mmCIF file of C-alpha atoms in Angstrom:
data_model
loop_
_atom_site.group_PDB
_atom_site.id
_atom_site.type_symbol
_atom_site.label_atom_id
_atom_site.label_comp_id
_atom_site.label_asym_id
_atom_site.label_seq_id
_atom_site.Cartn_x
_atom_site.Cartn_y
_atom_site.Cartn_z
ATOM 1 C CA MET A 215 -31.221 -101.933 254.867
ATOM 2 C CA THR A 216 -34.855 -101.291 257.002
ATOM 3 C CA LYS A 217 -37.357 -99.904 255.669
ATOM 4 C CA ARG A 218 -37.023 -96.377 258.729
ATOM 5 C CA ASN A 219 -33.130 -96.585 258.419
ATOM 6 C CA MET A 220 -34.267 -95.606 254.512
ATOM 7 C CA ILE A 221 -36.571 -93.365 255.635
ATOM 8 C CA ILE A 222 -34.311 -91.800 258.207
ATOM 9 C CA TYR A 223 -31.308 -91.410 255.657
ATOM 10 C CA TRP A 224 -33.497 -89.804 253.018
ATOM 11 C CA ILE A 225 -34.704 -87.277 255.312
ATOM 12 C CA SER A 226 -31.653 -86.594 256.454
ATOM 13 C CA THR A 227 -29.508 -86.456 253.428
ATOM 14 C CA LEU A 228 -32.565 -84.168 251.778
ATOM 15 C CA TRP A 229 -32.287 -81.305 254.676
ATOM 16 C CA LEU A 230 -28.585 -81.596 254.526
ATOM 17 C CA ALA A 231 -28.572 -81.335 250.944
ATOM 18 C CA LEU A 232 -30.604 -78.560 251.285
ATOM 19 C CA GLY A 233 -28.526 -76.820 253.805
ATOM 20 C CA MET A 234 -25.819 -76.837 251.968
ATOM 21 C CA LEU A 235 -27.145 -75.892 248.584
ATOM 22 C CA SER A 236 -28.802 -72.295 249.916
ATOM 23 C CA THR A 237 -25.748 -71.833 251.920
ATOM 24 C CA GLY A 238 -23.474 -72.517 249.156
ATOM 25 C CA ILE A 239 -25.685 -70.284 246.774
ATOM 26 C CA VAL A 240 -25.089 -67.658 249.265
ATOM 27 C CA GLN A 241 -21.632 -67.794 249.572
ATOM 28 C CA LEU A 242 -21.125 -67.798 245.679
ATOM 29 C CA LEU A 243 -22.946 -64.764 245.643
ATOM 30 C CA LYS A 244 -21.279 -63.633 248.177
ATOM 31 C CA MET A 245 -23.922 -62.067 249.794
ATOM 32 C CA GLU A 246 -23.451 -58.447 252.020
ATOM 33 C CA GLY A 247 -24.427 -60.118 255.643
ATOM 34 C CA GLU A 248 -22.388 -63.538 254.530
ATOM 35 C CA VAL A 249 -19.244 -60.838 253.978
ATOM 36 C CA GLU A 250 -19.413 -59.196 257.319
ATOM 37 C CA PHE A 251 -20.272 -62.863 259.176
ATOM 38 C CA ILE A 252 -16.762 -64.426 257.450
ATOM 39 C CA LEU A 253 -14.636 -61.217 258.314
ATOM 40 C CA LYS A 254 -15.867 -60.998 261.466
ATOM 41 C CA LEU A 255 -15.083 -64.604 261.593
ATOM 42 C CA GLY A 256 -11.625 -63.043 260.667
ATOM 43 C CA TYR A 257 -11.608 -65.748 257.921
ATOM 44 C CA PRO A 258 -10.389 -63.995 253.775
ATOM 45 C CA GLY A 259 -13.565 -62.962 251.701
ATOM 46 C CA TYR A 260 -12.398 -65.196 248.926
ATOM 47 C CA PHE A 261 -13.169 -68.012 251.471
ATOM 48 C CA LEU A 262 -16.803 -67.970 250.597
ATOM 49 C CA THR A 263 -16.362 -68.972 247.024
ATOM 50 C CA ILE A 264 -13.850 -71.955 248.073
ATOM 51 C CA LEU A 265 -16.635 -72.596 250.937
ATOM 52 C CA GLY A 266 -19.655 -72.287 248.175
ATOM 53 C CA VAL A 267 -18.045 -74.033 245.115
ATOM 54 C CA TRP A 268 -16.796 -77.155 247.606
ATOM 55 C CA LYS A 269 -21.093 -77.109 249.391
ATOM 56 C CA LEU A 270 -22.524 -77.625 245.891
ATOM 57 C CA LEU A 271 -19.945 -80.371 244.987
ATOM 58 C CA GLY A 272 -20.563 -82.081 247.527
ATOM 59 C CA VAL A 273 -24.276 -82.016 247.165
ATOM 60 C CA VAL A 274 -23.821 -83.843 243.765
ATOM 61 C CA ALA A 275 -22.031 -86.082 245.492
ATOM 62 C CA VAL A 276 -24.170 -87.023 247.989
ATOM 63 C CA LEU A 277 -27.290 -87.112 245.969
ATOM 64 C CA ILE A 278 -26.236 -89.089 242.499
ATOM 65 C CA PRO A 279 -25.789 -93.033 242.965
ATOM 66 C CA LYS A 280 -22.479 -94.599 242.811
ATOM 67 C CA ASN A 281 -18.625 -92.457 243.403
ATOM 68 C CA PRO A 282 -18.956 -94.049 247.062
ATOM 69 C CA LEU A 283 -15.293 -93.261 248.008
ATOM 70 C CA ILE A 284 -16.160 -89.698 246.250
ATOM 71 C CA LYS A 285 -19.330 -89.634 248.688
ATOM 72 C CA GLU A 286 -16.544 -90.449 251.827
ATOM 73 C CA TRP A 287 -14.581 -87.704 250.797
ATOM 74 C CA ALA A 288 -18.586 -85.258 250.531
ATOM 75 C CA TYR A 289 -18.961 -86.833 254.291
ATOM 76 C CA ALA A 290 -15.409 -85.775 255.282
ATOM 77 C CA GLY A 291 -16.171 -82.479 253.582
ATOM 78 C CA PHE A 292 -18.728 -81.220 255.258
ATOM 79 C CA PHE A 293 -18.382 -82.566 258.444
ATOM 80 C CA PHE A 294 -14.832 -80.736 258.457
ATOM 81 C CA ALA A 295 -16.053 -77.470 257.476
ATOM 82 C CA MET A 296 -19.465 -77.473 260.095
ATOM 83 C CA SER A 297 -17.279 -78.594 263.433
ATOM 84 C CA GLY A 298 -14.945 -75.925 261.721
ATOM 85 C CA ALA A 299 -17.554 -73.647 261.391
ATOM 86 C CA ALA A 300 -19.186 -74.361 264.988
ATOM 87 C CA LEU A 301 -15.558 -73.953 266.529
ATOM 88 C CA SER A 302 -14.772 -70.934 264.536
ATOM 89 C CA HIS A 303 -17.947 -69.304 266.606
ATOM 90 C CA ILE A 304 -17.670 -70.494 269.488
ATOM 91 C CA ALA A 305 -14.192 -69.513 269.619
ATOM 92 C CA MET A 306 -15.461 -65.948 268.557
ATOM 93 C CA GLY A 307 -17.724 -66.165 271.683
ATOM 94 C CA ASN A 308 -20.415 -65.917 269.051
ATOM 95 C CA PRO A 309 -24.607 -66.237 270.921
ATOM 96 C CA ILE A 310 -25.814 -69.807 270.207
ATOM 97 C CA LYS A 311 -27.941 -68.331 267.706
ATOM 98 C CA GLU A 312 -24.632 -68.006 265.736
ATOM 99 C CA ILE A 313 -23.660 -71.724 266.528
ATOM 100 C CA LEU A 314 -27.047 -73.423 265.486
ATOM 101 C CA PRO A 315 -27.030 -73.411 262.108
ATOM 102 C CA SER A 316 -23.589 -75.213 261.817
ATOM 103 C CA LEU A 317 -24.024 -77.335 264.555
ATOM 104 C CA LEU A 318 -27.712 -78.854 262.200
ATOM 105 C CA LEU A 319 -25.914 -79.871 259.424
ATOM 106 C CA LEU A 320 -23.208 -81.320 261.026
ATOM 107 C CA THR A 321 -26.215 -83.486 262.898
ATOM 108 C CA LEU A 322 -28.034 -83.997 259.890
ATOM 109 C CA THR A 323 -23.975 -85.150 258.566
ATOM 110 C CA VAL A 324 -23.237 -87.466 260.371
ATOM 111 C CA VAL A 325 -27.178 -89.257 260.217
ATOM 112 C CA SER A 326 -26.917 -89.256 257.004
ATOM 113 C CA TRP A 327 -23.538 -90.867 256.837
ATOM 114 C CA TYR A 328 -24.508 -93.009 259.529
ATOM 115 C CA PHE A 329 -27.563 -94.292 257.565
ATOM 116 C CA ARG A 330 -26.717 -94.436 254.061
ATOM 117 C CA PRO A 331 -27.302 -97.295 252.617
ATOM 118 C CA ALA A 332 -25.297 -100.446 251.274
ATOM 119 C CA SER A 333 -24.535 -99.392 248.263
ATOM 120 C CA ARG A 334 -23.151 -95.820 249.147
ATOM 121 C CA ARG A 335 -20.806 -97.409 251.425
ATOM 122 C CA PHE A 336 -17.097 -97.404 250.334
ATOM 123 C CA ASN A 337 -15.523 -100.680 250.875
ATOM 124 C CA SER A 338 -11.973 -101.866 249.100
ATOM 125 C CA THR A 339 -14.908 -104.860 247.014
ATOM 126 C CA ASN A 340 -16.675 -100.883 244.756
ATOM 127 C CA GLN A 341 -14.206 -98.780 244.107
#
C-alpha cells in the first residue's frame, strides 16, 4: 500500500469513526432534537437505541486491528444505515442541509472501505 493510500485510509477512517461515534452517542442519549427528527422521518423512537448501539460497535470493529470479517460487516452496516438515512430524508422531501450529513458519512464509509490495507481486508485465508 502506498503512503498516499494509507493517509487517505486513516483520514477517512478517523473522520468516519468520529462521525459515527458522535451520532451514536446522540442517538443513545435520545436528545430531544434527535427524537423529533427520527419521529418526523416516520421511525419509532426505540430505533435510536438500535442505531446508537450498532454505530458504537461498528466504530470499535473498524478501528481495532484483526477481525476482517467483522470489519466487513461493520462497513456494510454503516453503508446501509447512511444510505437508508439519506433516502429517508429524500423521501420525506427534506432540504439538502438535512441530507448532507448522511451523504458525508456514506462517502467516508466507501472511501475508508476502498482504501483499507490488505491486513484489514477479508479473504478466505485470514478468517
